[in-house]
Amino acid sequence: MTTEHDVPDTQDDEALLRSVGLRVTAPRLATLAALATQPHASADQVVASVRARLGSVSVQAVYDVLHALDERGLVQHIEPAGHPARYERRHGDNHHHVVCRTCGAVADVDCATGHAPCLIPTNDHGFTIDTAEVLYWGTCPSCRAAG
């Protein structure tokens, strides 16, 4: 798992891409590097970061990379209502997110522990539930301080 404080080296990312059957390419490495330093980045933010690193790269190429990485489980995306999709490298631990209603800032929230009744549906309609996706909404400290 990569946190916002960890910046993986290129060799680790190369091995990571190979481990899921993806070719190692400069756009894929640049995208992984962008998400290592910018958790919860929008696709536009990733495009800007990849371009800063590589120079010219098409928006479609970055979207294709994000899709491939998401499909192979190397990144996950969240889509808060009214906000662009966000991408992150933290995945596989069923964590949740908090979103600021004012500025759109996103932060990780570890999975609820103890008694969490809303994580167990009253009617699963025959589904086998394997994960719960929780999105908390509120106002971040910066927006609260700004009034």
PDB file of C-alpha atoms in Angstrom:
ATOM      1  CA  MET A   1       0.000   0.000   0.000  1.00  0.00           C
ATOM      2  CA  THR A   2       1.279   3.461  -0.849  1.00  0.00           C
ATOM      3  CA  THR A   3       0.491   6.401   1.389  1.00  0.00           C
ATOM      4  CA  GLU A   4       0.744  10.073   0.576  1.00  0.00           C
ATOM      5  CA  HIS A   5       4.143  10.152   2.301  1.00  0.00           C
ATOM      6  CA  ASP A   6       5.647   7.280   0.325  1.00  0.00           C
ATOM      7  CA  VAL A   7       7.099   7.934  -3.089  1.00  0.00           C
ATOM      8  CA  PRO A   8       7.782   4.556  -4.676  1.00  0.00           C
ATOM      9  CA  ASP A   9      10.872   4.231  -6.780  1.00  0.00           C
ATOM     10  CA  THR A  10      10.618   3.464 -10.472  1.00  0.00           C
ATOM     11  CA  GLN A  11      11.931  -0.085 -10.082  1.00  0.00           C
ATOM     12  CA  ASP A  12       9.136  -0.916  -7.628  1.00  0.00           C
ATOM     13  CA  ASP A  13       6.543   0.488 -10.027  1.00  0.00           C
ATOM     14  CA  GLU A  14       8.071  -1.410 -12.934  1.00  0.00           C
ATOM     15  CA  ALA A  15       7.778  -4.655 -10.954  1.00  0.00           C
ATOM     16  CA  LEU A  16       4.233  -3.716  -9.931  1.00  0.00           C
ATOM     17  CA  LEU A  17       3.156  -3.190 -13.547  1.00  0.00           C
ATOM     18  CA  ARG A  18       4.761  -6.455 -14.654  1.00  0.00           C
ATOM     19  CA  SER A  19       3.113  -8.337 -11.773  1.00  0.00           C
ATOM     20  CA  VAL A  20      -0.318  -7.600 -13.247  1.00  0.00           C
ATOM     21  CA  GLY A  21       0.699  -8.250 -16.843  1.00  0.00           C
ATOM     22  CA  LEU A  22       1.078  -4.644 -17.966  1.00  0.00           C
ATOM     23  CA  ARG A  23       3.966  -3.393 -20.074  1.00  0.00           C
ATOM     24  CA  VAL A  24       6.199  -0.828 -18.454  1.00  0.00           C
ATOM     25  CA  THR A  25       5.730   2.492 -20.260  1.00  0.00           C
ATOM     26  CA  ALA A  26       6.697   6.053 -19.398  1.00  0.00           C
ATOM     27  CA  PRO A  27       3.049   7.220 -19.149  1.00  0.00           C
ATOM     28  CA  ARG A  28       2.191   4.371 -16.757  1.00  0.00           C
ATOM     29  CA  LEU A  29       5.209   5.092 -14.555  1.00  0.00           C
ATOM     30  CA  ALA A  30       4.470   8.829 -14.592  1.00  0.00           C
ATOM     31  CA  THR A  31       0.830   8.188 -13.670  1.00  0.00           C
ATOM     32  CA  LEU A  32       1.784   5.951 -10.743  1.00  0.00           C
ATOM     33  CA  ALA A  33       4.305   8.578  -9.584  1.00  0.00           C
ATOM     34  CA  ALA A  34       1.662  11.312  -9.820  1.00  0.00           C
ATOM     35  CA  LEU A  35      -0.770   9.316  -7.703  1.00  0.00           C
ATOM     36  CA  ALA A  36       1.939   8.512  -5.150  1.00  0.00           C
ATOM     37  CA  THR A  37       2.428  12.211  -4.473  1.00  0.00           C
ATOM     38  CA  GLN A  38      -1.163  13.373  -5.122  1.00  0.00           C
ATOM     39  CA  PRO A  39      -3.621  10.971  -3.543  1.00  0.00           C
ATOM     40  CA  HIS A  40      -7.224  11.553  -4.656  1.00  0.00           C
ATOM     41  CA  ALA A  41      -6.118  13.368  -7.807  1.00  0.00           C
ATOM     42  CA  SER A  42      -8.602  14.059 -10.579  1.00  0.00           C
ATOM     43  CA  ALA A  43      -7.755  12.891 -14.077  1.00  0.00           C
ATOM     44  CA  ASP A  44      -6.977  16.511 -15.019  1.00  0.00           C
ATOM     45  CA  GLN A  45      -4.513  16.758 -12.137  1.00  0.00           C
ATOM     46  CA  VAL A  46      -2.881  13.501 -13.220  1.00  0.00           C
ATOM     47  CA  VAL A  47      -2.641  14.765 -16.828  1.00  0.00           C
ATOM     48  CA  ALA A  48      -0.898  17.953 -15.635  1.00  0.00           C
ATOM     49  CA  SER A  49       1.536  15.970 -13.494  1.00  0.00           C
ATOM     50  CA  VAL A  50       2.310  13.462 -16.261  1.00  0.00           C
ATOM     51  CA  ARG A  51       2.868  16.305 -18.746  1.00  0.00           C
ATOM     52  CA  ALA A  52       5.188  18.061 -16.295  1.00  0.00           C
ATOM     53  CA  ARG A  53       7.202  14.859 -16.066  1.00  0.00           C
ATOM     54  CA  LEU A  54       7.128  13.690 -19.699  1.00  0.00           C
ATOM     55  CA  GLY A  55       6.268  16.706 -21.799  1.00  0.00           C
ATOM     56  CA  SER A  56       3.644  16.063 -24.429  1.00  0.00           C
ATOM     57  CA  VAL A  57       1.125  13.327 -23.682  1.00  0.00           C
ATOM     58  CA  SER A  58      -2.502  13.214 -24.741  1.00  0.00           C
ATOM     59  CA  VAL A  59      -5.385  13.429 -22.312  1.00  0.00           C
ATOM     60  CA  GLN A  60      -6.765  10.214 -23.828  1.00  0.00           C
ATOM     61  CA  ALA A  61      -3.486   8.397 -23.158  1.00  0.00           C
ATOM     62  CA  VAL A  62      -3.657   9.295 -19.461  1.00  0.00           C
ATOM     63  CA  TYR A  63      -7.324   8.263 -19.257  1.00  0.00           C
ATOM     64  CA  ASP A  64      -6.383   4.946 -20.892  1.00  0.00           C
ATOM     65  CA  VAL A  65      -3.586   4.448 -18.350  1.00  0.00           C
ATOM     66  CA  LEU A  66      -5.891   5.270 -15.432  1.00  0.00           C
ATOM     67  CA  HIS A  67      -8.471   2.818 -16.762  1.00  0.00           C
ATOM     68  CA  ALA A  68      -5.878   0.049 -17.204  1.00  0.00           C
ATOM     69  CA  LEU A  69      -4.439   0.617 -13.709  1.00  0.00           C
ATOM     70  CA  ASP A  70      -7.919   0.642 -12.164  1.00  0.00           C
ATOM     71  CA  GLU A  71      -8.942  -2.473 -14.090  1.00  0.00           C
ATOM     72  CA  ARG A  72      -5.852  -4.341 -12.823  1.00  0.00           C
ATOM     73  CA  GLY A  73      -6.371  -3.235  -9.230  1.00  0.00           C
ATOM     74  CA  LEU A  74      -3.321  -0.980  -8.968  1.00  0.00           C
ATOM     75  CA  VAL A  75      -5.403   2.133  -8.357  1.00  0.00           C
ATOM     76  CA  GLN A  76      -8.975   2.742  -7.391  1.00  0.00           C
ATOM     77  CA  HIS A  77     -11.292   5.552  -8.265  1.00  0.00           C
ATOM     78  CA  ILE A  78     -14.036   7.214  -6.314  1.00  0.00           C
ATOM     79  CA  GLU A  79     -16.758   9.401  -7.766  1.00  0.00           C
ATOM     80  CA  PRO A  80     -18.180  11.807  -5.188  1.00  0.00           C
ATOM     81  CA  ALA A  81     -21.504  13.231  -6.403  1.00  0.00           C
ATOM     82  CA  GLY A  82     -21.011  16.566  -8.147  1.00  0.00           C
ATOM     83  CA  HIS A  83     -17.220  16.158  -8.314  1.00  0.00           C
ATOM     84  CA  PRO A  84     -14.872  14.649 -10.870  1.00  0.00           C
ATOM     85  CA  ALA A  85     -13.654  11.095 -10.364  1.00  0.00           C
ATOM     86  CA  ARG A  86     -10.617  10.888  -8.115  1.00  0.00           C
ATOM     87  CA  TYR A  87      -7.854   8.290  -8.288  1.00  0.00           C
ATOM     88  CA  GLU A  88      -5.594   6.876  -5.599  1.00  0.00           C
ATOM     89  CA  ARG A  89      -3.051   4.134  -5.092  1.00  0.00           C
ATOM     90  CA  ARG A  90      -4.445   3.032  -1.725  1.00  0.00           C
ATOM     91  CA  HIS A  91      -6.673   0.067  -2.430  1.00  0.00           C
ATOM     92  CA  GLY A  92      -7.698  -3.320  -1.153  1.00  0.00           C
ATOM     93  CA  ASP A  93      -8.266  -2.329   2.469  1.00  0.00           C
ATOM     94  CA  ASN A  94     -11.921  -1.223   2.293  1.00  0.00           C
ATOM     95  CA  HIS A  95     -11.148   2.289   3.532  1.00  0.00           C
ATOM     96  CA  HIS A  96     -13.584   5.146   3.070  1.00  0.00           C
ATOM     97  CA  HIS A  97     -13.433   8.847   2.239  1.00  0.00           C
ATOM     98  CA  VAL A  98     -14.521  12.213   3.577  1.00  0.00           C
ATOM     99  CA  VAL A  99     -15.289  15.006   1.081  1.00  0.00           C
ATOM    100  CA  CYS A 100     -15.524  18.726   1.776  1.00  0.00           C
ATOM    101  CA  ARG A 101     -18.790  20.147   0.442  1.00  0.00           C
ATOM    102  CA  THR A 102     -17.157  23.548  -0.080  1.00  0.00           C
ATOM    103  CA  CYS A 103     -13.787  22.937  -1.772  1.00  0.00           C
ATOM    104  CA  GLY A 104     -14.009  19.245  -2.724  1.00  0.00           C
ATOM    105  CA  ALA A 105     -10.966  18.176  -0.679  1.00  0.00           C
ATOM    106  CA  VAL A 106     -10.870  14.403  -0.142  1.00  0.00           C
ATOM    107  CA  ALA A 107      -9.208  12.460   2.684  1.00  0.00           C
ATOM    108  CA  ASP A 108      -9.005   8.792   3.609  1.00  0.00           C
ATOM    109  CA  VAL A 109     -10.958   7.407   6.547  1.00  0.00           C
ATOM    110  CA  ASP A 110     -10.066   3.968   7.830  1.00  0.00           C
ATOM    111  CA  CYS A 111     -12.878   1.428   7.883  1.00  0.00           C
ATOM    112  CA  ALA A 112     -15.328   1.812  10.732  1.00  0.00           C
ATOM    113  CA  THR A 113     -14.678  -0.526  13.634  1.00  0.00           C
ATOM    114  CA  GLY A 114     -16.855  -1.742  16.437  1.00  0.00           C
ATOM    115  CA  HIS A 115     -20.620  -1.546  16.113  1.00  0.00           C
ATOM    116  CA  ALA A 116     -21.363  -0.111  12.678  1.00  0.00           C
ATOM    117  CA  PRO A 117     -25.012  -0.904  11.931  1.00  0.00           C
ATOM    118  CA  CYS A 118     -25.201   0.984   8.648  1.00  0.00           C
ATOM    119  CA  LEU A 119     -22.494  -1.251   7.191  1.00  0.00           C
ATOM    120  CA  ILE A 120     -24.751  -4.291   7.491  1.00  0.00           C
ATOM    121  CA  PRO A 121     -27.790  -3.930   5.212  1.00  0.00           C
ATOM    122  CA  THR A 122     -31.211  -4.739   6.592  1.00  0.00           C
ATOM    123  CA  ASN A 123     -31.994  -6.545   3.328  1.00  0.00           C
ATOM    124  CA  ASP A 124     -29.200  -7.818   1.089  1.00  0.00           C
ATOM    125  CA  HIS A 125     -31.668  -8.862  -1.651  1.00  0.00           C
ATOM    126  CA  GLY A 126     -29.810 -12.152  -2.008  1.00  0.00           C
ATOM    127  CA  PHE A 127     -26.452 -10.500  -2.724  1.00  0.00           C
ATOM    128  CA  THR A 128     -23.273 -11.743  -1.098  1.00  0.00           C
ATOM    129  CA  ILE A 129     -21.874  -8.494   0.308  1.00  0.00           C
ATOM    130  CA  ASP A 130     -18.082  -8.287   0.271  1.00  0.00           C
ATOM    131  CA  THR A 131     -17.440  -4.581   0.789  1.00  0.00           C
ATOM    132  CA  ALA A 132     -19.176  -1.399   1.851  1.00  0.00           C
ATOM    133  CA  GLU A 133     -18.465   1.942   0.205  1.00  0.00           C
ATOM    134  CA  VAL A 134     -18.958   4.842   2.582  1.00  0.00           C
ATOM    135  CA  LEU A 135     -18.590   8.487   1.649  1.00  0.00           C
ATOM    136  CA  TYR A 136     -18.689  11.035   4.448  1.00  0.00           C
ATOM    137  CA  TRP A 137     -19.536  14.672   3.588  1.00  0.00           C
ATOM    138  CA  GLY A 138     -18.679  17.738   5.614  1.00  0.00           C
ATOM    139  CA  THR A 139     -16.582  20.885   5.698  1.00  0.00           C
ATOM    140  CA  CYS A 140     -12.793  20.714   5.894  1.00  0.00           C
ATOM    141  CA  PRO A 141     -10.837  22.725   8.501  1.00  0.00           C
ATOM    142  CA  SER A 142      -9.558  25.229   5.909  1.00  0.00           C
ATOM    143  CA  CYS A 143     -13.065  26.048   4.658  1.00  0.00           C
ATOM    144  CA  ARG A 144     -14.389  26.276   8.240  1.00  0.00           C
ATOM    145  CA  ALA A 145     -11.587  28.720   9.123  1.00  0.00           C
ATOM    146  CA  ALA A 146     -12.335  30.798   6.019  1.00  0.00           C
ATOM    147  CA  GLY A 147     -15.907  31.235   7.217  1.00  0.00           C
TER     148      GLY A 147
END
